[in-house]
Tab-separated table of C-alpha atoms and ligand atoms in Angstrom:
chain	number	residue	atom	x	y	z
A	271	MET	CA	12.962	14.857	-24.194
A	272	ILE	CA	13.259	14.899	-20.338
A	273	SER	CA	14.905	12.631	-17.942
A	274	PHE	CA	12.724	10.187	-16.019
A	275	GLU	CA	14.070	12.202	-12.618
A	276	GLU	CA	12.887	15.385	-14.173
A	277	ALA	CA	9.433	14.192	-15.484
A	278	ARG	CA	8.727	12.460	-11.834
A	279	ALA	CA	9.860	15.736	-10.210
A	280	GLN	CA	7.577	17.991	-12.705
A	281	ILE	CA	4.529	15.716	-11.981
A	282	LEU	CA	4.575	15.722	-8.201
A	283	ALA	CA	5.184	19.489	-8.129
A	284	SER	CA	2.150	19.870	-9.888
A	285	VAL	CA	0.099	17.945	-7.261
A	286	SER	CA	-0.924	18.550	-3.856
A	287	PRO	CA	-3.461	16.596	-1.460
A	288	LEU	CA	-7.098	16.642	-2.064
A	289	GLY	CA	-9.520	17.593	0.891
A	290	LYS	CA	-10.160	16.033	4.088
A	291	GLN	CA	-12.940	14.178	5.333
A	292	GLU	CA	-14.193	12.208	8.048
A	293	VAL	CA	-14.693	7.957	6.870
A	294	LYS	CA	-16.101	5.372	8.646
A	295	LEU	CA	-14.132	2.270	10.062
A	296	THR	CA	-15.845	0.075	6.883
A	297	LYS	CA	-14.907	2.262	4.238
A	298	LEU	CA	-11.498	3.555	5.478
A	299	LEU	CA	-8.965	0.670	3.859
A	300	GLY	CA	-6.355	2.033	1.608
A	301	SER	CA	-6.936	5.837	2.509
A	302	PHE	CA	-4.301	8.279	4.055
A	303	LEU	CA	-4.761	9.635	7.396
A	304	SER	CA	-5.196	13.533	7.099
A	305	GLU	CA	-4.435	14.095	10.870
A	306	PRO	CA	-2.167	12.363	13.495
A	307	VAL	CA	-4.248	9.961	15.581
A	308	THR	CA	-4.072	10.017	19.366
A	309	ALA	CA	-4.888	7.489	21.936
A	310	ALA	CA	-8.386	8.255	23.162
A	311	GLN	CA	-7.551	6.026	26.476
A	312	ASP	CA	-4.614	4.339	27.930
A	313	LEU	CA	-4.080	1.210	26.218
A	314	PRO	CA	-4.305	-1.361	27.538
A	315	GLY	CA	-7.444	0.399	29.455
A	316	PHE	CA	-6.506	-1.804	32.713
A	317	ASP	CA	-4.178	-4.247	33.927
A	318	ASN	CA	-5.232	-7.671	32.331
A	319	SER	CA	-3.775	-11.038	31.794
A	320	ALA	CA	-1.814	-12.200	29.064
A	321	VAL	CA	-2.391	-16.075	29.629
A	322	ASP	CA	-4.962	-18.312	30.799
A	323	GLY	CA	-3.564	-19.080	34.572
A	324	PHE	CA	-3.896	-18.328	38.234
A	325	GLY	CA	-3.213	-14.785	40.032
A	326	VAL	CA	-0.742	-15.388	42.750
A	327	LEU	CA	1.388	-13.341	45.536
A	328	VAL	CA	5.024	-13.763	44.495
A	329	SER	CA	5.801	-14.321	48.100
A	330	ASP	CA	3.466	-17.519	47.874
A	331	VAL	CA	5.096	-19.113	45.247
A	332	HIS	CA	8.667	-17.741	45.655
A	333	SER	CA	10.206	-21.604	46.508
A	334	ALA	CA	7.476	-23.265	44.136
A	335	THR	CA	9.333	-26.078	41.672
A	336	ALA	CA	7.842	-28.835	39.845
A	337	ASP	CA	8.909	-31.028	42.965
A	338	SER	CA	7.541	-28.997	45.658
A	339	PRO	CA	4.514	-27.213	44.241
A	340	ALA	CA	2.915	-24.362	46.323
A	341	ARG	CA	-0.812	-25.160	47.643
A	342	LEU	CA	-2.685	-22.623	47.422
A	343	HIS	CA	-6.487	-22.068	48.094
A	344	LEU	CA	-8.696	-21.208	44.935
A	345	SER	CA	-10.375	-18.009	46.027
A	346	GLY	CA	-12.569	-17.614	42.824
A	347	VAL	CA	-12.490	-16.911	38.856
A	348	ILE	CA	-11.957	-13.931	36.903
A	349	ARG	CA	-13.077	-14.167	33.237
A	350	ALA	CA	-12.682	-11.673	30.416
A	351	GLY	CA	-15.524	-8.960	30.852
A	352	ASP	CA	-15.699	-9.308	34.758
A	353	PRO	CA	-15.017	-5.955	36.669
A	354	GLY	CA	-11.929	-7.922	38.517
A	355	ASN	CA	-12.445	-6.018	41.889
A	356	LEU	CA	-11.349	-8.743	44.244
A	357	HIS	CA	-8.748	-8.482	47.017
A	358	LEU	CA	-6.404	-11.531	47.075
A	359	ALA	CA	-5.235	-12.755	50.647
A	360	PRO	CA	-1.608	-14.197	51.330
A	361	GLY	CA	-2.335	-18.105	50.881
A	362	ASN	CA	-4.890	-17.845	47.987
A	363	VAL	CA	-4.850	-17.700	44.048
A	364	VAL	CA	-7.355	-16.634	41.873
A	365	LYS	CA	-8.061	-18.210	38.406
A	366	ILE	CA	-7.768	-15.323	35.575
A	367	LEU	CA	-8.388	-16.184	31.924
A	368	THR	CA	-6.748	-14.270	29.255
A	369	GLY	CA	-7.654	-10.674	28.657
A	370	ALA	CA	-9.584	-10.654	31.962
A	371	PRO	CA	-8.775	-7.618	34.371
A	372	VAL	CA	-5.974	-8.303	37.031
A	373	PRO	CA	-6.560	-6.761	40.300
A	374	HIS	CA	-4.215	-4.591	42.001
A	375	SER	CA	-3.600	-7.174	44.841
A	376	VAL	CA	-2.429	-9.963	42.251
A	377	ASP	CA	1.574	-9.836	41.799
A	378	ALA	CA	1.822	-11.831	38.696
A	379	VAL	CA	-0.596	-14.380	36.678
A	380	VAL	CA	1.400	-17.847	36.517
A	381	MET	CA	0.271	-20.024	33.428
A	382	ARG	CA	-2.169	-22.692	33.848
A	383	GLU	CA	0.246	-25.353	32.417
A	384	TYR	CA	2.436	-24.751	35.705
A	385	CYS	CA	-0.769	-25.376	37.934
A	386	GLU	CA	-2.795	-28.026	39.086
A	387	GLU	CA	-6.213	-27.696	40.708
A	388	SER	CA	-7.616	-30.012	42.677
A	389	ASN	CA	-10.354	-29.765	45.511
A	390	GLY	CA	-10.434	-26.367	45.861
A	391	TYR	CA	-6.637	-26.003	46.088
A	392	VAL	CA	-4.179	-25.109	43.131
A	393	TYR	CA	-0.730	-26.464	43.154
A	394	VAL	CA	1.543	-24.228	41.502
A	395	ARG	CA	4.851	-25.645	40.279
A	396	GLN	CA	6.467	-22.280	39.257
A	397	ALA	CA	7.518	-19.399	41.136
A	398	ALA	CA	6.635	-15.868	39.671
A	399	ASP	CA	8.532	-12.462	39.159
A	400	ARG	CA	6.365	-9.254	39.957
A	401	GLY	CA	4.188	-8.480	36.829
A	402	GLU	CA	4.510	-11.596	34.960
A	403	ASN	CA	2.309	-12.261	32.404
A	404	ILE	CA	0.170	-9.061	33.347
A	405	ARG	CA	-0.045	-6.544	30.373
A	406	ARG	CA	0.143	-3.109	32.141
A	407	LYS	CA	-2.682	-0.135	32.017
A	408	GLY	CA	-1.352	2.193	29.385
A	409	GLY	CA	1.852	-0.302	28.589
A	410	GLU	CA	1.430	0.219	24.816
A	411	PHE	CA	0.137	4.032	24.589
A	412	ARG	CA	-0.590	6.752	27.232
A	413	GLN	CA	-3.934	8.386	26.904
A	414	GLY	CA	-3.134	11.729	24.475
A	415	GLN	CA	-0.338	10.161	23.094
A	416	VAL	CA	0.094	10.007	18.863
A	417	VAL	CA	-0.293	6.481	17.955
A	418	LEU	CA	-0.736	7.072	14.213
A	419	GLN	CA	0.816	9.611	11.953
A	420	GLN	CA	-0.554	11.921	9.233
A	421	GLY	CA	-0.209	10.306	5.510
A	422	MET	CA	0.117	6.799	6.784
A	423	ARG	CA	-1.910	4.455	4.691
A	424	VAL	CA	-4.632	2.895	6.326
A	425	THR	CA	-4.287	-0.917	6.467
A	426	PRO	CA	-5.816	-4.089	8.102
A	427	PRO	CA	-3.640	-3.331	11.405
A	428	VAL	CA	-4.441	0.374	11.223
A	429	ILE	CA	-7.966	-0.021	11.291
A	430	GLY	CA	-7.829	-2.632	14.023
A	431	LEU	CA	-5.795	-0.105	16.062
A	432	LEU	CA	-8.284	2.742	15.407
A	433	ALA	CA	-11.175	0.102	16.538
A	434	THR	CA	-9.183	-0.786	19.862
A	435	LEU	CA	-9.018	2.746	20.677
A	436	GLY	CA	-12.766	3.365	20.433
A	437	TYR	CA	-12.962	5.215	17.422
A	438	SER	CA	-15.780	4.351	14.775
A	439	SER	CA	-14.057	6.742	12.029
A	440	ALA	CA	-11.044	8.624	11.310
A	441	PRO	CA	-9.801	11.599	9.319
A	442	VAL	CA	-8.601	10.916	5.789
A	443	PHE	CA	-7.796	12.782	2.749
A	444	LYS	CA	-10.305	12.663	-0.161
A	445	LYS	CA	-9.347	9.962	-3.159
A	446	PRO	CA	-9.271	11.367	-6.608
A	447	ARG	CA	-11.615	10.258	-9.123
A	448	LEU	CA	-10.152	8.592	-12.264
A	449	ALA	CA	-10.979	7.744	-15.968
A	450	VAL	CA	-9.120	5.759	-18.266
A	451	ILE	CA	-9.227	5.996	-21.947
A	452	GLY	CA	-8.366	3.124	-24.199
A	453	THR	CA	-7.494	4.421	-27.835
A	454	GLY	CA	-7.297	2.747	-31.052
A	455	ASP	CA	-9.307	1.505	-33.930
A	456	GLU	CA	-7.725	-2.042	-33.724
A	457	LEU	CA	-9.332	-2.246	-30.100
A	458	VAL	CA	-12.017	-4.867	-29.086
A	459	LYS	CA	-13.539	-5.868	-25.667
A	460	PRO	CA	-12.609	-9.304	-24.699
A	461	GLY	CA	-15.137	-11.812	-24.826
A	462	ARG	CA	-16.200	-10.835	-28.330
A	463	PRO	CA	-14.666	-12.331	-31.744
A	464	LEU	CA	-11.570	-10.795	-33.094
A	465	ALA	CA	-11.184	-9.609	-36.756
A	466	CYS	CA	-8.092	-10.090	-38.537
A	467	GLY	CA	-5.688	-7.237	-37.534
A	468	GLN	CA	-7.688	-6.606	-34.428
A	469	ILE	CA	-6.725	-6.974	-30.919
A	470	TYR	CA	-8.034	-7.033	-27.311
A	471	ASP	CA	-8.240	-4.134	-25.215
A	472	SER	CA	-5.930	-4.872	-22.380
A	473	ASN	CA	-4.849	-1.314	-21.150
A	474	SER	CA	-8.327	-0.245	-20.054
A	475	TYR	CA	-8.603	-3.376	-17.768
A	476	ALA	CA	-4.964	-3.193	-16.436
A	477	LEU	CA	-4.949	0.370	-15.525
A	478	VAL	CA	-8.354	0.234	-13.640
A	479	ALA	CA	-6.838	-2.574	-11.996
A	480	ALA	CA	-3.763	-0.800	-11.016
A	481	ALA	CA	-5.893	2.255	-9.785
A	482	LYS	CA	-7.810	0.123	-7.661
A	483	GLY	CA	-5.058	-1.611	-6.043
A	484	LEU	CA	-3.897	1.885	-4.808
A	485	GLY	CA	-6.990	2.194	-3.215
A	486	ILE	CA	-9.051	4.426	-5.933
A	487	ASP	CA	-12.753	3.861	-5.898
A	488	VAL	CA	-14.136	5.616	-8.388
A	489	CYS	CA	-12.431	4.731	-11.943
A	490	ARG	CA	-14.659	4.919	-15.227
A	491	SER	CA	-13.060	3.604	-18.333
A	492	TYR	CA	-13.660	4.874	-21.838
A	493	LEU	CA	-12.438	3.482	-25.642
A	494	ALA	CA	-11.847	6.148	-27.974
A	495	ARG	CA	-11.520	5.366	-32.010
A	496	ASP	CA	-8.189	6.899	-33.835
A	497	ASP	CA	-10.282	10.105	-34.942
A	498	PHE	CA	-10.165	13.378	-33.944
A	499	ASP	CA	-13.858	14.050	-32.805
A	500	SER	CA	-14.744	10.885	-31.183
A	501	THR	CA	-11.221	11.034	-29.036
A	502	ALA	CA	-12.124	14.635	-28.492
A	503	ASN	CA	-15.549	13.413	-27.024
A	504	VAL	CA	-14.632	10.854	-25.202
A	505	ILE	CA	-11.898	12.980	-23.516
A	506	ARG	CA	-13.861	15.997	-22.970
A	507	LEU	CA	-16.755	13.813	-21.342
A	508	ALA	CA	-14.166	11.958	-19.217
A	509	LEU	CA	-12.504	15.286	-18.055
A	510	ARG	CA	-15.882	16.319	-16.929
A	511	GLU	CA	-16.066	13.382	-14.377
A	512	SER	CA	-12.770	13.085	-13.077
A	513	ASP	CA	-9.859	14.476	-11.311
A	514	VAL	CA	-7.270	12.403	-12.991
A	515	LEU	CA	-7.379	11.259	-16.644
A	516	ILE	CA	-5.011	8.582	-18.124
A	517	SER	CA	-5.400	7.669	-21.792
A	518	ALA	CA	-2.991	5.069	-23.245
A	519	GLY	CA	-1.868	4.965	-26.729
A	520	GLY	CA	-1.910	7.572	-29.430
A	521	VAL	CA	0.482	9.574	-28.203
A	522	SER	CA	3.715	8.316	-30.212
A	523	VAL	CA	4.880	10.014	-33.541
A	524	GLY	CA	2.493	7.619	-35.587
A	525	ASP	CA	0.152	9.150	-38.236
A	526	TYR	CA	-3.137	8.448	-36.028
A	527	ASP	CA	-1.505	9.645	-32.875
A	528	ILE	CA	-3.694	12.396	-32.094
A	529	VAL	CA	-4.016	12.320	-28.279
A	530	LYS	CA	-1.396	15.195	-27.588
A	531	ASP	CA	-3.337	17.404	-29.770
A	532	VAL	CA	-6.798	16.617	-28.886
A	533	LEU	CA	-6.005	17.156	-25.122
A	534	GLU	CA	-4.485	20.581	-25.871
A	535	ASP	CA	-7.474	21.371	-27.996
A	536	CYS	CA	-9.576	20.424	-24.652
A	537	GLY	CA	-7.475	23.163	-22.830
A	538	VAL	CA	-4.704	20.984	-21.354
A	539	HIS	CA	-1.394	22.649	-20.765
A	540	GLY	CA	1.176	20.466	-21.766
A	541	LEU	CA	4.084	20.007	-19.412
A	542	PHE	CA	6.388	17.643	-20.798
A	543	TRP	CA	5.934	14.981	-23.824
A	544	LYS	CA	8.739	12.115	-24.218
A	545	ILE	CA	10.784	10.838	-21.389
A	546	ALA	CA	14.308	9.315	-21.745
A	547	MET	CA	12.936	6.160	-20.158
A	548	LYS	CA	12.160	2.624	-21.569
A	549	PRO	CA	9.784	1.394	-21.639
A	550	GLY	CA	7.608	4.764	-21.961
A	551	LYS	CA	9.159	7.300	-24.202
A	552	PRO	CA	6.360	8.982	-25.081
A	553	VAL	CA	4.573	9.778	-22.224
A	554	TYR	CA	2.716	13.096	-22.384
A	555	PHE	CA	1.823	15.079	-19.317
A	556	GLY	CA	-0.399	17.680	-18.763
A	557	THR	CA	-2.850	20.151	-16.352
A	558	LEU	CA	-6.107	21.368	-17.018
A	559	ASP	CA	-7.407	24.268	-14.608
A	560	SER	CA	-10.817	24.439	-15.228
A	561	LYS	CA	-13.730	26.536	-13.840
A	562	GLN	CA	-13.473	28.420	-10.851
A	563	GLY	CA	-13.714	26.189	-7.728
A	564	SER	CA	-12.847	23.217	-9.134
A	565	ARG	CA	-9.228	21.629	-8.740
A	566	ARG	CA	-6.650	21.242	-11.107
A	567	LYS	CA	-6.884	18.090	-12.934
A	568	LEU	CA	-3.696	16.155	-14.187
A	569	VAL	CA	-3.624	14.359	-17.658
A	570	PHE	CA	-1.535	11.526	-18.448
A	571	GLY	CA	-0.913	10.688	-22.021
A	572	LEU	CA	0.616	6.990	-21.575
A	573	PRO	CA	2.119	4.830	-24.130
A	574	GLY	CA	-0.339	2.337	-25.898
A	575	ASN	CA	2.114	-0.614	-25.171
A	576	PRO	CA	0.542	-2.607	-22.456
A	577	VAL	CA	3.969	-2.905	-20.670
A	578	SER	CA	4.652	0.532	-21.262
A	579	ALA	CA	1.433	1.567	-19.907
A	580	LEU	CA	1.718	-0.359	-16.628
A	581	VAL	CA	5.486	0.638	-15.976
A	582	THR	CA	4.795	4.323	-16.412
A	583	PHE	CA	1.595	4.049	-14.177
A	584	HIS	CA	3.558	2.325	-11.234
A	585	GLU	CA	6.728	4.806	-11.491
A	586	LEU	CA	4.810	8.115	-12.871
A	587	VAL	CA	0.815	8.118	-12.339
A	588	ALA	CA	0.935	6.155	-9.019
A	589	PRO	CA	3.406	8.626	-7.027
A	590	ALA	CA	1.109	11.761	-7.969
A	591	LEU	CA	-2.112	9.640	-7.229
A	592	ARG	CA	-0.697	8.831	-3.792
A	593	LYS	CA	0.458	12.324	-3.329
A	594	MET	CA	-3.412	13.465	-4.094
A	595	MET	CA	-4.320	10.927	-1.301
A	596	GLY	CA	-1.990	12.459	1.062
A	597	ALA	CA	0.456	9.674	1.331
A	598	LYS	CA	3.662	10.917	3.266
A	599	SER	CA	5.831	8.058	0.998
A	600	VAL	CA	4.609	8.426	-2.653
A	601	LEU	CA	7.422	6.791	-4.142
A	602	PRO	CA	8.019	2.899	-5.092
A	603	GLN	CA	10.144	0.979	-2.435
A	604	THR	CA	13.557	0.652	-3.573
A	605	LEU	CA	16.276	-1.950	-2.609
A	606	LEU	CA	19.653	-2.696	-3.645
A	607	VAL	CA	20.431	-6.286	-4.335
A	608	THR	CA	22.994	-8.408	-6.280
A	609	LEU	CA	22.252	-8.702	-10.218
A	610	GLY	CA	22.373	-12.361	-11.127
A	611	GLN	CA	23.123	-11.760	-15.023
A	612	THR	CA	24.917	-9.229	-16.979
A	613	LEU	CA	22.756	-6.709	-18.371
A	614	LYS	CA	23.258	-4.625	-21.486
A	615	LYS	CA	21.905	-1.545	-23.569
A	616	ARG	CA	22.397	1.360	-25.643
A	617	PRO	CA	23.107	4.603	-23.583
A	618	GLY	CA	20.547	7.311	-23.329
A	619	ARG	CA	17.619	6.108	-21.360
A	620	LEU	CA	16.467	4.855	-18.032
A	621	GLU	CA	15.758	1.411	-18.610
A	622	PHE	CA	13.081	-0.346	-16.346
A	623	VAL	CA	14.148	-4.156	-16.757
A	624	ARG	CA	11.203	-6.471	-15.446
A	625	GLY	CA	12.852	-8.111	-12.595
A	626	SER	CA	12.501	-11.181	-10.645
A	627	LEU	CA	13.787	-11.036	-7.262
A	628	VAL	CA	14.524	-14.292	-5.148
A	629	LEU	CA	16.463	-15.203	-2.190
A	630	GLU	CA	19.248	-17.205	-2.769
A	631	GLU	CA	21.702	-18.659	-0.282
A	632	GLY	CA	20.934	-16.019	2.026
A	633	ALA	CA	21.249	-13.091	-0.364
A	634	MET	CA	18.614	-11.015	-2.705
A	635	VAL	CA	19.712	-11.727	-6.407
A	636	VAL	CA	17.782	-10.024	-9.457
A	637	ARG	CA	17.510	-11.810	-12.978
A	638	PRO	CA	15.599	-10.011	-15.859
A	639	THR	CA	12.085	-11.980	-16.696
A	640	THR	CA	11.633	-13.631	-19.601
A	641	GLY	CA	9.901	-11.277	-22.305
A	642	GLN	CA	11.128	-7.866	-21.906
A	643	ASP	CA	9.621	-6.119	-25.187
A	644	SER	CA	7.243	-3.385	-24.439
A	645	HIS	CA	4.189	-5.579	-25.613
A	646	MET	CA	4.848	-8.717	-23.420
A	647	LEU	CA	2.682	-8.578	-20.385
A	648	GLY	CA	4.087	-12.463	-19.739
A	649	GLY	CA	7.417	-10.707	-18.836
A	650	LEU	CA	5.925	-7.978	-16.631
A	651	SER	CA	3.417	-10.541	-14.764
A	652	GLN	CA	6.439	-12.430	-13.969
A	653	ALA	CA	8.305	-9.870	-12.583
A	654	ASN	CA	8.242	-8.558	-8.747
A	655	CYS	CA	10.208	-5.630	-9.505
A	656	LEU	CA	11.993	-3.226	-11.761
A	657	ILE	CA	15.535	-2.960	-12.437
A	658	HIS	CA	17.017	0.273	-12.815
A	659	PHE	CA	19.534	0.291	-15.663
A	660	PRO	CA	20.810	3.858	-15.263
A	661	ALA	CA	20.419	6.314	-18.890
A	662	ASP	CA	24.430	6.865	-19.066
A	663	GLU	CA	24.967	2.809	-18.491
A	664	GLU	CA	25.811	0.460	-21.043
A	665	GLN	CA	26.506	-2.759	-18.988
A	666	LEU	CA	25.332	-3.808	-15.642
A	667	PRO	CA	27.795	-6.839	-14.729
A	668	GLU	CA	26.835	-9.912	-13.000
A	669	GLY	CA	27.580	-9.644	-9.451
A	670	SER	CA	27.078	-5.928	-9.264
A	671	GLN	CA	24.636	-4.363	-7.021
A	672	ALA	CA	21.772	-3.049	-8.573
A	673	ARG	CA	18.993	-0.497	-7.535
A	674	VAL	CA	15.440	-2.269	-8.166
A	675	ASP	CA	11.997	-0.687	-7.539
A	676	LEU	CA	9.459	-3.456	-5.716
A	677	LEU	CA	6.577	-3.787	-8.011
A	678	ASP	CA	3.565	-3.820	-5.675
A	679	TRP	CA	0.445	-3.416	-7.566
A	680	SER	CA	-1.772	-3.000	-3.927
A	681	HIS	CA	-0.218	-0.217	-2.621
B	826	AMP	P1	-0.099	3.475	-30.045
B	826	AMP	O1	0.811	4.066	-29.437
B	826	AMP	O2	-1.537	3.585	-30.067
B	826	AMP	O3	0.265	3.400	-31.410
B	826	AMP	O4	-0.241	2.235	-29.199
B	826	AMP	C1	1.109	1.083	-29.274
B	826	AMP	C2	1.152	-0.352	-29.483
B	826	AMP	O5	-0.305	-0.671	-28.483
B	826	AMP	C3	0.046	-0.834	-30.597
B	826	AMP	O6	0.659	-2.224	-31.038
B	826	AMP	C4	-1.114	-0.933	-30.085
B	826	AMP	O7	-2.005	-1.771	-30.938
B	826	AMP	C5	-1.036	-1.500	-28.706
B	826	AMP	N1	-1.995	-0.866	-27.946
B	826	AMP	C6	-2.510	0.532	-27.905
B	826	AMP	N2	-3.738	0.512	-26.932
B	826	AMP	C7	-3.885	-0.707	-26.486
B	826	AMP	C8	-4.809	-1.283	-25.645
B	826	AMP	N3	-6.066	-0.516	-25.008
B	826	AMP	N4	-4.916	-2.485	-25.378
B	826	AMP	C9	-3.758	-3.452	-25.744
B	826	AMP	N5	-2.821	-3.070	-26.835
B	826	AMP	C10	-3.221	-1.816	-26.680
B	827	MG	MG1	-3.165	3.579	-31.318
């Protein structure tokens, strides 16, 4: 049995990013940039107004107040989309709307709330500093400057920024194709009647959802029975159609736990089986170096208990998938927070306690959720983090600082 840290290090050492491709904006969400993105132009591209107001010369309004406004002639209007090539002479203002170009001759834009328009004149009730309410050309980015780093996840603001720069596509890493296999004679698809002793298959659905949450588009699911030949058939088919195979169940030490043997019969090279973690002890990990030219495939045999399957996915599979997808940061986000309740266990295994993290009187406090057994999805459903209870510790006292991994199923 190896430590959790060693297991994750071995998995990550076996993974490298997939190839690169150019992808349209509308299909980019959830990918990772394979190149740094530079500004194709200055941003903003021209001086423009941050507000609806009036363009003024600072010298015309320097003594303007609410009681003694400056009376200035309205010389025109510049709307968003106008070219804005107008010269503002002393004694004049120009109405400028938000996002409209601000001519060079305009010193500042006074918000319309401080101005009153009447019969071709504008009463300006406030002085202005040079540059006030003007967003300068290149004020955010200069042409050629790196604006997004390689390995960044494409989020909605990243897509917005790419569009703002005029890019209709971006270079990103390819995403792996996944196969998820549920195993067990007891499993029935939800929606069908259950016979005595049967249960509904939840792992296939939860693991596919977890993969989709990570941004993976191709994820097929299969069900295998607890006999060698049918499991082998399903695994061979799934391996052909995927870069990463995740099975759940049948990997422990029971009489029908055949997944590990079947995988190795299919040519998978095992790197480890069993990790000193809870939940998730029987995790199996291996690789398959298939035919020439095709990539090394990753194979995870996750435990069948639904909480174990999802926790091991979150802690071990997701980092590997992120690395394949070219992510710069692949591990779950961690925080140090105050433990709101004493935790106890036997020493030996790193325990991931399902936790609920809340803000209490200005401090982040974490407590275990109700339902900590590895078949209790209720406890995981309520959790927003996993509390690290280190392998060698037997007690974590209330009030002490605990490390938590944030549970984020969409990242
Ligand atoms: P196993 O490792 O196959 O012995 O499975 C451990 C436990 O998880 C057993 O109680 C199984 O019935 C349950 N289990 C295995 N696969 C699934 C699944 N796909 N959905 C729900 N429960 C499962
Ligand atoms: Mg089973």
